Short mmCIF file of N, CA and C in Angstrom, two decimals:
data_model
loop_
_atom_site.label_atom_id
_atom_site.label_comp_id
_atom_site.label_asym_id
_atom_site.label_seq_id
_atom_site.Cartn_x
_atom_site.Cartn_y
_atom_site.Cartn_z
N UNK A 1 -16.40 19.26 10.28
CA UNK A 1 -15.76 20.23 11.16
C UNK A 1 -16.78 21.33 11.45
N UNK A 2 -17.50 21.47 12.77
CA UNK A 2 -17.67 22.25 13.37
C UNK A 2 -17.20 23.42 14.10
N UNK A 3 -17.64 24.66 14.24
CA UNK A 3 -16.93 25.80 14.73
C UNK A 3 -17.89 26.00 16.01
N UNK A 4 -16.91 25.85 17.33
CA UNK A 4 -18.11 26.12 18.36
C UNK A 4 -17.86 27.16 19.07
N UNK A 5 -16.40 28.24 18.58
CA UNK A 5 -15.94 28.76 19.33
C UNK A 5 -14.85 29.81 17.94
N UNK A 6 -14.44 30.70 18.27
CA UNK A 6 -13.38 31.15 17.19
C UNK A 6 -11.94 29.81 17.18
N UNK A 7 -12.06 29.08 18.24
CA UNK A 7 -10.54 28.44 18.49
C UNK A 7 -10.99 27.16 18.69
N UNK A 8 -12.41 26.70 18.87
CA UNK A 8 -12.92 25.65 19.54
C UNK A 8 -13.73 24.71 18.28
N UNK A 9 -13.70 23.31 18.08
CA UNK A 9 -14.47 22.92 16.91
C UNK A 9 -14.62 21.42 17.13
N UNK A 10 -15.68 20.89 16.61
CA UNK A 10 -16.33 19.66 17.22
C UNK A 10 -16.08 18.85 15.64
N UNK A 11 -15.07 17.80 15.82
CA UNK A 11 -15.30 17.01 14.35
C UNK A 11 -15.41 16.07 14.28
N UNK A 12 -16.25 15.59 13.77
CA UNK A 12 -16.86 13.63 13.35
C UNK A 12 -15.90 13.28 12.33
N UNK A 13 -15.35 12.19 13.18
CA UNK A 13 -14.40 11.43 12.58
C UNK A 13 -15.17 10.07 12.38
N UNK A 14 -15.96 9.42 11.58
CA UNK A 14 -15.67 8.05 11.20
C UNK A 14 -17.32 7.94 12.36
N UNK A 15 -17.87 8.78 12.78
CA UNK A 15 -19.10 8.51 13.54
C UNK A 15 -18.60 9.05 14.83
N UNK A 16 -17.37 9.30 15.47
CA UNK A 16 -16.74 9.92 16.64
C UNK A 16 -16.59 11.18 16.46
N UNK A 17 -17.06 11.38 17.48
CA UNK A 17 -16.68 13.44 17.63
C UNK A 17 -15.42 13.76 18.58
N UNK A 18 -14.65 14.70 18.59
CA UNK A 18 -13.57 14.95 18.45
C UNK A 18 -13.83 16.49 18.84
N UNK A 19 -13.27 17.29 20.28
CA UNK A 19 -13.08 18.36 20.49
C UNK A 19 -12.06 18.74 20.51
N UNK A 20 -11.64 19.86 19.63
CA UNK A 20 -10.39 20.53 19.43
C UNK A 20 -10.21 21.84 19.76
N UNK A 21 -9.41 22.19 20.43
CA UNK A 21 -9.29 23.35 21.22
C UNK A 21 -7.88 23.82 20.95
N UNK A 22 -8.15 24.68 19.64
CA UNK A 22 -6.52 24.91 19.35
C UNK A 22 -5.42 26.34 20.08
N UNK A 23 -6.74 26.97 20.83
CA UNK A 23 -6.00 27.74 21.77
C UNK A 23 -4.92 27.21 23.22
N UNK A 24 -5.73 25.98 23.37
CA UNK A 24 -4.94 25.05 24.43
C UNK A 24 -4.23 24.00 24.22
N UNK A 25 -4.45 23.81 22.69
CA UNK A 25 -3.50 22.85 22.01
C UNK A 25 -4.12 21.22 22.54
N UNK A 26 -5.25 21.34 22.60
CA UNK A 26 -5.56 19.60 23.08
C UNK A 26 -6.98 19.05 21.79
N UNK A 27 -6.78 17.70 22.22
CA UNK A 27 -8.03 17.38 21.64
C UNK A 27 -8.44 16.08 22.51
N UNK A 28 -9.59 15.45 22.25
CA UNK A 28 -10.04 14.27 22.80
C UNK A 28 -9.01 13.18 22.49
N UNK A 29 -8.66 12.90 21.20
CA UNK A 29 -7.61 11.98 21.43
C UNK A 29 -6.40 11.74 21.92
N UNK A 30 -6.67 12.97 22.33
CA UNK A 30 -5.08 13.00 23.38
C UNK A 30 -3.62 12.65 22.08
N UNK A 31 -3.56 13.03 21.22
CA UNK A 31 -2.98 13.08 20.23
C UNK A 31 -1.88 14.09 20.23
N UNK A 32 -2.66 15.26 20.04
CA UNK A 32 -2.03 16.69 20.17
C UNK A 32 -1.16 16.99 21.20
N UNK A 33 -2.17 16.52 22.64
CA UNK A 33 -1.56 17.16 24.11
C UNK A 33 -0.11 16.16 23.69
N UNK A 34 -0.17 14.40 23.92
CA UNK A 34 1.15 13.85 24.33
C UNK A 34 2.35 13.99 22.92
N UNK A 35 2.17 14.00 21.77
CA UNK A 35 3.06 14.09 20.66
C UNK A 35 3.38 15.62 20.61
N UNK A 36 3.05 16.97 21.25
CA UNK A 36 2.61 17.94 20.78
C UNK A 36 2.71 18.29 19.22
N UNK A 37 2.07 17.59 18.08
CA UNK A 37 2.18 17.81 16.83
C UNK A 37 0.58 17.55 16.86
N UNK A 38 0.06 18.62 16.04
CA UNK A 38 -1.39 18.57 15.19
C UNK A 38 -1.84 16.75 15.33
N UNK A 39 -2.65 16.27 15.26
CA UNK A 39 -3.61 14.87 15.06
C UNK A 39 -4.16 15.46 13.87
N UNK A 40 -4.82 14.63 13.05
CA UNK A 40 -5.75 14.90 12.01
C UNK A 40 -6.79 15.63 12.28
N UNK A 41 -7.38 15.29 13.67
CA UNK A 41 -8.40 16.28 13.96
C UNK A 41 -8.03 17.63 14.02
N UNK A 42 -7.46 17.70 14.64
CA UNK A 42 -6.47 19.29 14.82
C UNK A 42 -6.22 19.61 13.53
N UNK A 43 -5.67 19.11 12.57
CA UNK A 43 -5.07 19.69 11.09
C UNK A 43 -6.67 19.80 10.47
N UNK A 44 -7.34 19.19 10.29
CA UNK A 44 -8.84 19.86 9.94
C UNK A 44 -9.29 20.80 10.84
N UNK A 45 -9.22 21.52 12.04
CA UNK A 45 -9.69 22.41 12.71
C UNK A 45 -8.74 23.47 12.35
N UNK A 46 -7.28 22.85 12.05
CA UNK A 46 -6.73 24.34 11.62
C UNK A 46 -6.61 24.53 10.13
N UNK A 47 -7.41 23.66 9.01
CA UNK A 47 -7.31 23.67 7.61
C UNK A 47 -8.23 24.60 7.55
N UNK A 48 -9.57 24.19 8.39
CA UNK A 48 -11.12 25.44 8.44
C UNK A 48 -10.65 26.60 8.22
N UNK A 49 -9.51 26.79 9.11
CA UNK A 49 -9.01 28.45 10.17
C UNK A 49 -8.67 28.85 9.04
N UNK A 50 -7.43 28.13 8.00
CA UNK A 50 -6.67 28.77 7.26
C UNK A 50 -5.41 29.19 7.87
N UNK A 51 -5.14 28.37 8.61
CA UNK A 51 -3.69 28.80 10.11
C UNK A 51 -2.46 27.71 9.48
N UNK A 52 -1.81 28.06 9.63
CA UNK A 52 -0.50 27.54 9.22
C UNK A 52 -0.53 26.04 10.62
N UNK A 53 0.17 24.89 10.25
CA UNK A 53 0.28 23.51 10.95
C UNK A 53 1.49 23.45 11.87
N UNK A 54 2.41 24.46 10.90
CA UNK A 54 3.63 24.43 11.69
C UNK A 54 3.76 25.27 13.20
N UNK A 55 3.02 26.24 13.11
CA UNK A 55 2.40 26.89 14.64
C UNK A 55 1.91 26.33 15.17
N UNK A 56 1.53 24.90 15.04
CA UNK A 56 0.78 24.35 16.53
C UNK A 56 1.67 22.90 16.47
N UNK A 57 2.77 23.02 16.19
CA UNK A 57 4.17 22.24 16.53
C UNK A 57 4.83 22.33 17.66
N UNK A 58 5.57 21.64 18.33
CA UNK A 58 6.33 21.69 19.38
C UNK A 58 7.84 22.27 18.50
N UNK A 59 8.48 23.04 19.38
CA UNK A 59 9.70 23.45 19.44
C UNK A 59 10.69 22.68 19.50
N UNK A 60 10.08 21.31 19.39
CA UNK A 60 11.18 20.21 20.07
C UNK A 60 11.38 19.67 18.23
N UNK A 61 10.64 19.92 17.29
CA UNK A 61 9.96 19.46 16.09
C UNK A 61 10.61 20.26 15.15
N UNK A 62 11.08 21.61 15.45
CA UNK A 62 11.59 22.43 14.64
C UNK A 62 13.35 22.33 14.26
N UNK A 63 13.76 23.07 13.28
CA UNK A 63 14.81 22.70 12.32
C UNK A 63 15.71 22.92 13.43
N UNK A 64 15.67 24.59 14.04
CA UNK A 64 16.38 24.97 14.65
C UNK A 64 17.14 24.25 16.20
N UNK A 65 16.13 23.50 16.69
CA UNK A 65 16.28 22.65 17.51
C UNK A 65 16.90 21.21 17.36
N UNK A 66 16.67 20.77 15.93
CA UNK A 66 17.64 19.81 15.58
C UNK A 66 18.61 20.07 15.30
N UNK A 67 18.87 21.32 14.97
CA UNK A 67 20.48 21.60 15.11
C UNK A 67 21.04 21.92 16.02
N UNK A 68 20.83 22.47 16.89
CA UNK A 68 21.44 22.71 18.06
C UNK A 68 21.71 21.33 19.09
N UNK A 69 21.09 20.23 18.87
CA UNK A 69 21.35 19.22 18.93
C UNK A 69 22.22 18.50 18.86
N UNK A 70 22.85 18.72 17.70
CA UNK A 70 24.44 18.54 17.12
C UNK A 70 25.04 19.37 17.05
N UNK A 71 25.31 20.75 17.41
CA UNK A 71 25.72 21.42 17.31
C UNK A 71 27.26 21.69 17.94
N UNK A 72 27.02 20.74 19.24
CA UNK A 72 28.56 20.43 20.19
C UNK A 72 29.24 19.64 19.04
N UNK A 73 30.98 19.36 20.08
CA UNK A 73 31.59 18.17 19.08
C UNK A 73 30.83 17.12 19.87
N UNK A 74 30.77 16.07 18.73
CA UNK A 74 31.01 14.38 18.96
C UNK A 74 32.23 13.60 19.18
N UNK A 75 32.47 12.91 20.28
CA UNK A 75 33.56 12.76 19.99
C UNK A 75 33.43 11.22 19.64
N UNK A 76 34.40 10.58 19.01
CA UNK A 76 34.18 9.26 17.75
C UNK A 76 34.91 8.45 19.44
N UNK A 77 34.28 7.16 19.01
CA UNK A 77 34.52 5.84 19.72
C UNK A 77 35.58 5.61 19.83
N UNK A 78 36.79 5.17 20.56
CA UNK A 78 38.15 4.44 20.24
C UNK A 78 38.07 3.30 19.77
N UNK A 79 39.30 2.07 19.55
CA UNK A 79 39.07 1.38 19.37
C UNK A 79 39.03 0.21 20.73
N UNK A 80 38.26 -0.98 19.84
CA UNK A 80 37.50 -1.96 20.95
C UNK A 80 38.58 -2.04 21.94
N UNK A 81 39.77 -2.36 21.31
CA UNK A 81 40.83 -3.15 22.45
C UNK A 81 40.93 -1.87 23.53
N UNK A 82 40.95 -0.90 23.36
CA UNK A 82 41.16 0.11 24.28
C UNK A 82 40.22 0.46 25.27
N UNK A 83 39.01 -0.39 25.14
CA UNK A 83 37.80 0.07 26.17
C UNK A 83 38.08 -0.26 27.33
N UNK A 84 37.90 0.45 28.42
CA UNK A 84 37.54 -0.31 29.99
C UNK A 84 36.53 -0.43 30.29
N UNK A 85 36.11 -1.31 30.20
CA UNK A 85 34.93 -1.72 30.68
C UNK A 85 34.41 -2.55 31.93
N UNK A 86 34.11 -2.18 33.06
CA UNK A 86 34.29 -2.81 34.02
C UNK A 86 33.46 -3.70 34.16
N UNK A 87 33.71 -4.75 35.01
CA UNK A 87 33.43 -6.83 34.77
C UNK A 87 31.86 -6.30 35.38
N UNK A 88 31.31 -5.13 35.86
CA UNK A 88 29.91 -5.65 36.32
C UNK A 88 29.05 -5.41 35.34
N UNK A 89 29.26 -4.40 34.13
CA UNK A 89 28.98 -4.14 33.34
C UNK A 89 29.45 -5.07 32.13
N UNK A 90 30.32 -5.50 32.07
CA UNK A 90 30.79 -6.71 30.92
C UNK A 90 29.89 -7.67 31.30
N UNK A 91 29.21 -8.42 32.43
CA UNK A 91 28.48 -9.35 32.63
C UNK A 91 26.75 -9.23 32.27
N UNK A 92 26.67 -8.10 32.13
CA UNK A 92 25.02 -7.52 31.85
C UNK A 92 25.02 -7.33 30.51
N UNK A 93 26.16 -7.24 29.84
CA UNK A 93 26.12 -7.12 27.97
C UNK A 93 25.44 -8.48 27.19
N UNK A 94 24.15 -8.07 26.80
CA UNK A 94 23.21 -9.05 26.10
C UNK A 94 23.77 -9.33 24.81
N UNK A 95 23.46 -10.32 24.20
CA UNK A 95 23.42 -11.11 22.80
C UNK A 95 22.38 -10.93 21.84
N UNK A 96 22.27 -10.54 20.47
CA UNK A 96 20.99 -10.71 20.25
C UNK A 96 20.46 -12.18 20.28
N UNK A 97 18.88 -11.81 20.13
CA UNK A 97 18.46 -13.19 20.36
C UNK A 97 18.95 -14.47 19.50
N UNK A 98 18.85 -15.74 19.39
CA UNK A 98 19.09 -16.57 18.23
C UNK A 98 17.84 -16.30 17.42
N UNK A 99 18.24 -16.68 16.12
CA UNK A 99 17.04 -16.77 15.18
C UNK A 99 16.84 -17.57 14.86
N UNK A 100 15.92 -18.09 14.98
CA UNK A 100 15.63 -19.88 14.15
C UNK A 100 14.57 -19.51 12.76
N UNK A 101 15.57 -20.11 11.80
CA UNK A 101 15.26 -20.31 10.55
C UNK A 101 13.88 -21.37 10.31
N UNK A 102 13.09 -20.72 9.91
CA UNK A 102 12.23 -22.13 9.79
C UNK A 102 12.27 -23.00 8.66
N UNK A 103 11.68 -24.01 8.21
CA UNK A 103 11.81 -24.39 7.35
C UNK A 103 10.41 -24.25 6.20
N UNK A 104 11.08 -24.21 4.95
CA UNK A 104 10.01 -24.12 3.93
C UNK A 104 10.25 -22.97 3.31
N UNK A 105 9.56 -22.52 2.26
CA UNK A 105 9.73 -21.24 1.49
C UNK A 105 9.21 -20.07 2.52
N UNK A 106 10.08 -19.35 2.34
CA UNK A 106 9.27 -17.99 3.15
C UNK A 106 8.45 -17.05 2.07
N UNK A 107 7.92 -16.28 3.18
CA UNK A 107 6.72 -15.56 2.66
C UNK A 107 6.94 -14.39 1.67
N UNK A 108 6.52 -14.00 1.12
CA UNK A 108 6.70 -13.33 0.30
C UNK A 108 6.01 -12.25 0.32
N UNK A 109 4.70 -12.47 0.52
CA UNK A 109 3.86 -10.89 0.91
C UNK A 109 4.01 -10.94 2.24
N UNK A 110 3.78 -9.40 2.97
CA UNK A 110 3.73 -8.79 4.10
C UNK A 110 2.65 -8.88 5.00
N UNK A 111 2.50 -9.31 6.06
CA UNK A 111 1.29 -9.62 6.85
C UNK A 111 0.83 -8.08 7.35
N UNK A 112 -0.20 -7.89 6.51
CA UNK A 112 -1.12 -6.35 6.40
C UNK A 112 -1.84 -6.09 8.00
N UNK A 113 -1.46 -5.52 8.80
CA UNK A 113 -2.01 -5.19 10.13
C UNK A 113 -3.34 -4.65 9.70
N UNK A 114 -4.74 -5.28 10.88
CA UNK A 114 -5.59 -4.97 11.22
C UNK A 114 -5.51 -3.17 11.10
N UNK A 115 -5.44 -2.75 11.24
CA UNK A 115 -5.90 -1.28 11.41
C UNK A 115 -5.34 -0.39 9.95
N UNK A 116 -4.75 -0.86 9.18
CA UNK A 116 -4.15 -1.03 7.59
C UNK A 116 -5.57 -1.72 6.54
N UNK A 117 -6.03 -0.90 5.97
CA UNK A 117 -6.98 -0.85 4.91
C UNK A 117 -6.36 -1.30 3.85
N UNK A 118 -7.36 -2.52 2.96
CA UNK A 118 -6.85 -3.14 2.29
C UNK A 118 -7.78 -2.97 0.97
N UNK A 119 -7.31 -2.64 -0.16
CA UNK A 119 -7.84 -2.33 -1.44
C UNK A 119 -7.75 -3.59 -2.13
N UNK A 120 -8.85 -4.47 -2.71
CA UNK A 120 -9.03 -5.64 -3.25
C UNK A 120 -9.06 -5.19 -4.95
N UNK A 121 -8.67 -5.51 -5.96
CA UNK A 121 -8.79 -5.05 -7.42
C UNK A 121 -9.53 -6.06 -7.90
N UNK A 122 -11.42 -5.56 -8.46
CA UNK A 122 -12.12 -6.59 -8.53
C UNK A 122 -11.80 -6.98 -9.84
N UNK A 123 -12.66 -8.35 -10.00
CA UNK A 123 -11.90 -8.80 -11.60
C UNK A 123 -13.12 -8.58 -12.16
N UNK A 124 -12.84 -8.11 -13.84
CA UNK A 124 -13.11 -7.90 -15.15
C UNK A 124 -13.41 -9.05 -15.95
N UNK A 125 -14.31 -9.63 -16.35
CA UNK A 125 -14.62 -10.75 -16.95
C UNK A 125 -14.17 -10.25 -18.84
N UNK A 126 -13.04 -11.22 -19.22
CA UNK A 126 -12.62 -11.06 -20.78
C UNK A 126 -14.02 -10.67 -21.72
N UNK A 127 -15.08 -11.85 -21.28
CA UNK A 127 -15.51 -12.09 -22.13
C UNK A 127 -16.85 -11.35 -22.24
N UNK A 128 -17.25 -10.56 -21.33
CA UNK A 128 -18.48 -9.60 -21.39
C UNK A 128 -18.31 -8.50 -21.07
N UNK A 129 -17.00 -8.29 -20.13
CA UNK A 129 -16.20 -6.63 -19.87
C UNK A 129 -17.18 -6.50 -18.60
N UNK A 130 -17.77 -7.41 -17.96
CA UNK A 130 -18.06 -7.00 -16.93
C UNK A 130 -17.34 -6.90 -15.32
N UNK A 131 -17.69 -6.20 -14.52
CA UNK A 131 -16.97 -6.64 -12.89
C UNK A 131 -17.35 -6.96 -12.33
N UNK A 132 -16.85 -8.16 -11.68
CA UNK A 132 -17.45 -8.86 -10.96
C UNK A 132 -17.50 -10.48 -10.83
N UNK A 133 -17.04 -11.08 -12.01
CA UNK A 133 -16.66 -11.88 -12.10
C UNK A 133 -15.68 -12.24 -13.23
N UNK A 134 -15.30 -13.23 -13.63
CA UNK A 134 -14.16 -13.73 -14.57
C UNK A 134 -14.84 -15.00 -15.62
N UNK A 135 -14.02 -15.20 -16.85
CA UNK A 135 -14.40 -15.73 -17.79
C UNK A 135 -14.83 -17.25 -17.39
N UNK A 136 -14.42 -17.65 -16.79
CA UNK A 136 -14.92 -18.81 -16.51
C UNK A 136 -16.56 -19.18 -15.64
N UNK A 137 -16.43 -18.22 -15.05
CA UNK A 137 -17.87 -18.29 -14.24
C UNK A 137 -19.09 -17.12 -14.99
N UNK A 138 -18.47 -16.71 -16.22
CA UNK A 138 -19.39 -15.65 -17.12
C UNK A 138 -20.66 -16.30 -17.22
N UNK A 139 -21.84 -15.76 -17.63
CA UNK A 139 -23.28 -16.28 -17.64
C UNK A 139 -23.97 -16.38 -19.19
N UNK A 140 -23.03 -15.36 -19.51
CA UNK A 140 -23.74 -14.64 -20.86
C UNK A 140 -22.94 -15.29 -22.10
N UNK A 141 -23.73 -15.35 -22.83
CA UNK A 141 -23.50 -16.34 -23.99
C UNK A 141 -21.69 -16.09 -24.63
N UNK A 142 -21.25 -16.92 -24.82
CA UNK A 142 -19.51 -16.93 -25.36
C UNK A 142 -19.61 -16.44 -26.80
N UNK A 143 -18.27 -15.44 -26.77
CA UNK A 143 -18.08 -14.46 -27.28
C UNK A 143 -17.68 -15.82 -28.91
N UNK A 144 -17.95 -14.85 -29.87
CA UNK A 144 -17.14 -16.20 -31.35
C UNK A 144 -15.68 -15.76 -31.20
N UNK A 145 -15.04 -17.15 -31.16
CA UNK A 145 -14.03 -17.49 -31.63
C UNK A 145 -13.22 -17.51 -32.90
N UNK A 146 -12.04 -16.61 -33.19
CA UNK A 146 -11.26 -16.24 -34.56
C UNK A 146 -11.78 -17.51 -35.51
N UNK A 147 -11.53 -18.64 -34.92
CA UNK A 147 -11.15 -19.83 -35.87
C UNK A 147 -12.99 -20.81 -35.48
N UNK A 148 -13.99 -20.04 -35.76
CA UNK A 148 -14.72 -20.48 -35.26
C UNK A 148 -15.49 -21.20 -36.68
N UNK A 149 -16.52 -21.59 -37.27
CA UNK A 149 -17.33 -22.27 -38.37
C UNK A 149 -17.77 -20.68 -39.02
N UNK A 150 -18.06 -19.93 -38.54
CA UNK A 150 -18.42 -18.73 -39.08
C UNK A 150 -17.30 -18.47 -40.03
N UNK A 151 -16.27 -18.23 -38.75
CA UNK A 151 -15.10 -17.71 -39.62
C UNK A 151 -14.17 -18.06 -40.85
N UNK A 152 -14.46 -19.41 -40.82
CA UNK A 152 -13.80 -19.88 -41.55
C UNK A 152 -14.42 -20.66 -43.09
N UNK A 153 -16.32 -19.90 -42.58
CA UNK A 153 -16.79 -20.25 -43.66
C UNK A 153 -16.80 -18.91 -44.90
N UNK A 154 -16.48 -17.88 -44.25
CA UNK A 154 -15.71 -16.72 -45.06
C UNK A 154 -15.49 -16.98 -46.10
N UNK A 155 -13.94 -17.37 -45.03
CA UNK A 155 -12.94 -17.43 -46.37
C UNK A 155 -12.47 -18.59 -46.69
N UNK A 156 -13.58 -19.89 -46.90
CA UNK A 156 -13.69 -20.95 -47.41
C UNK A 156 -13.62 -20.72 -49.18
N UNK A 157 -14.40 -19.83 -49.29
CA UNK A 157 -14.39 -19.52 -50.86
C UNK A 157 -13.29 -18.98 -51.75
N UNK A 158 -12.90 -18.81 -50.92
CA UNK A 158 -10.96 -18.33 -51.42
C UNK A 158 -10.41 -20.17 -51.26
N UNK A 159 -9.90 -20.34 -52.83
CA UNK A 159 -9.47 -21.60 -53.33
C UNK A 159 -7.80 -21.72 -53.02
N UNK A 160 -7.35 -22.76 -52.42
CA UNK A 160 -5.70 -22.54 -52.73
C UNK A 160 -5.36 -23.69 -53.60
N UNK A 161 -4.68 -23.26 -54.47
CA UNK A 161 -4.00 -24.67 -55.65
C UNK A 161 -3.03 -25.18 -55.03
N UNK A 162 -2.48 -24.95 -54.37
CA UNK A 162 -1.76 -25.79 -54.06
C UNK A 162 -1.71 -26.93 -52.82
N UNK A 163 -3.40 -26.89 -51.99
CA UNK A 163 -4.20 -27.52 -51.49
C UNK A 163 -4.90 -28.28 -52.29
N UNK A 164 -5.29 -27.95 -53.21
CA UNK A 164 -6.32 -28.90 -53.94
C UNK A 164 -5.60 -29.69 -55.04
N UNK A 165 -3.97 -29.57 -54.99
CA UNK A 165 -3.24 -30.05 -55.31
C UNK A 165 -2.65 -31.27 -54.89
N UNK A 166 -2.85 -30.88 -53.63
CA UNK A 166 -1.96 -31.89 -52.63
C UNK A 166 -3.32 -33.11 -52.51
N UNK A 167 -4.32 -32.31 -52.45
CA UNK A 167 -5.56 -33.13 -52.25
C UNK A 167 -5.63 -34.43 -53.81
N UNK A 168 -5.60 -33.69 -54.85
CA UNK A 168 -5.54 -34.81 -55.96
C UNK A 168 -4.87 -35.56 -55.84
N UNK A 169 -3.27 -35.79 -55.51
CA UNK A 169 -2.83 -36.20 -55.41
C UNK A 169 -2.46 -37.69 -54.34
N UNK A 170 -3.25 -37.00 -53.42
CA UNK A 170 -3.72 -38.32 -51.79
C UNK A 170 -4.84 -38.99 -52.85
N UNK A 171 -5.42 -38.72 -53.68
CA UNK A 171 -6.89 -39.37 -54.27
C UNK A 171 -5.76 -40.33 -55.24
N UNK A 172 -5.24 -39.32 -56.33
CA UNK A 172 -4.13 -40.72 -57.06
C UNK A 172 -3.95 -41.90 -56.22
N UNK A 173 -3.60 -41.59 -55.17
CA UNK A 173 -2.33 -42.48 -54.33
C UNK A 173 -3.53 -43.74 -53.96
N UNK A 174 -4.35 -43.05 -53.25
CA UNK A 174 -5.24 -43.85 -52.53
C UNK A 174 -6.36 -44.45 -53.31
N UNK A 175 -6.54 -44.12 -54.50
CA UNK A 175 -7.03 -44.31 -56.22
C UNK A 175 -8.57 -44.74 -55.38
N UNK A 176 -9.00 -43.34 -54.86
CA UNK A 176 -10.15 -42.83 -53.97
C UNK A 176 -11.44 -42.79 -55.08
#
């Protein structure tokens, strides 16, 4: 955000420049003039200022104007059978469209529009804690396994009797 003027300011958006002229309420994107509500460019030309957003709102935008809106009575619908409705107008009353069901499972995720930025969550490989790839395509040597020859040459030296029990006993049988 550039200041080219006390009211006037030039801002690069994305490699695009952007003139904002908040005394006349316009900018290049034509944003401001047709919605009359701030554009982003505009809300950074008036974030610089330190100016309140709601002053460069349309009147049409404000509370007071939505109430006065409703402010008459409404009066509620009768019922159907009581309508007159005359036959040139009964003949122009549309249907919604049919819907045709397709077949197969439907979709489940949302088809993400082009102009909708999409955040990918890269993967963490288990076995080296790196990003970028996953355990299966890892490079770097495999991590030991709980139940691996190491491990279990531990606590090989811890005796159980009632293994080497069972073991004499297959030797009786099999008179090994």
């Amino acid at each position: 955000v550039f200041n080219l003027d006390s009211m006037l300011f030039r801002i690069n958006s994305e490699g695009i420049e952007f003139i904002v002229d908040l005394k006349k309420r316009t900018c290049d994107c034509m944003e401001f003039q047709l919605d009359e509500l701030p554009c982003p460019h505009a809300i950074a030309a008036i974030n610089k200022r330190y100016l309140q957003k709601s002053d460069y709102c349309s009147n049409w935008y404000s509370k007071e104007t939505w109430l006065k809106t409703y402010e008459g009575h409404v009066n509620t619908v009768g019922d159907q059978k009581l309508w007159d409705i005359p036959q040139s107008v009964q003949s122009e009353i549309t249907k919604p469209p049919d819907v045709e069901i397709l077949q197969g499972r439907r979709q489940k995720k949302r088809h993400i529009p082009v102009t909708e930025s999409v955040s990918f969550k890269s993967t963490k490989c288990s076995r080296c804690k790196q990003v970028g790839h996953n355990r299966t395509t890892c490079l770097s040597s495999p991590a030991p396994y709980p139940y691996s020859k190491k491990h279990t040459e531990k606590y090989s030296n811890f005796s159980n009797p009632w293994s080497e029990f069972r073991l004499s006993l297959l030797y009786d049988i099999f008179e090994m």
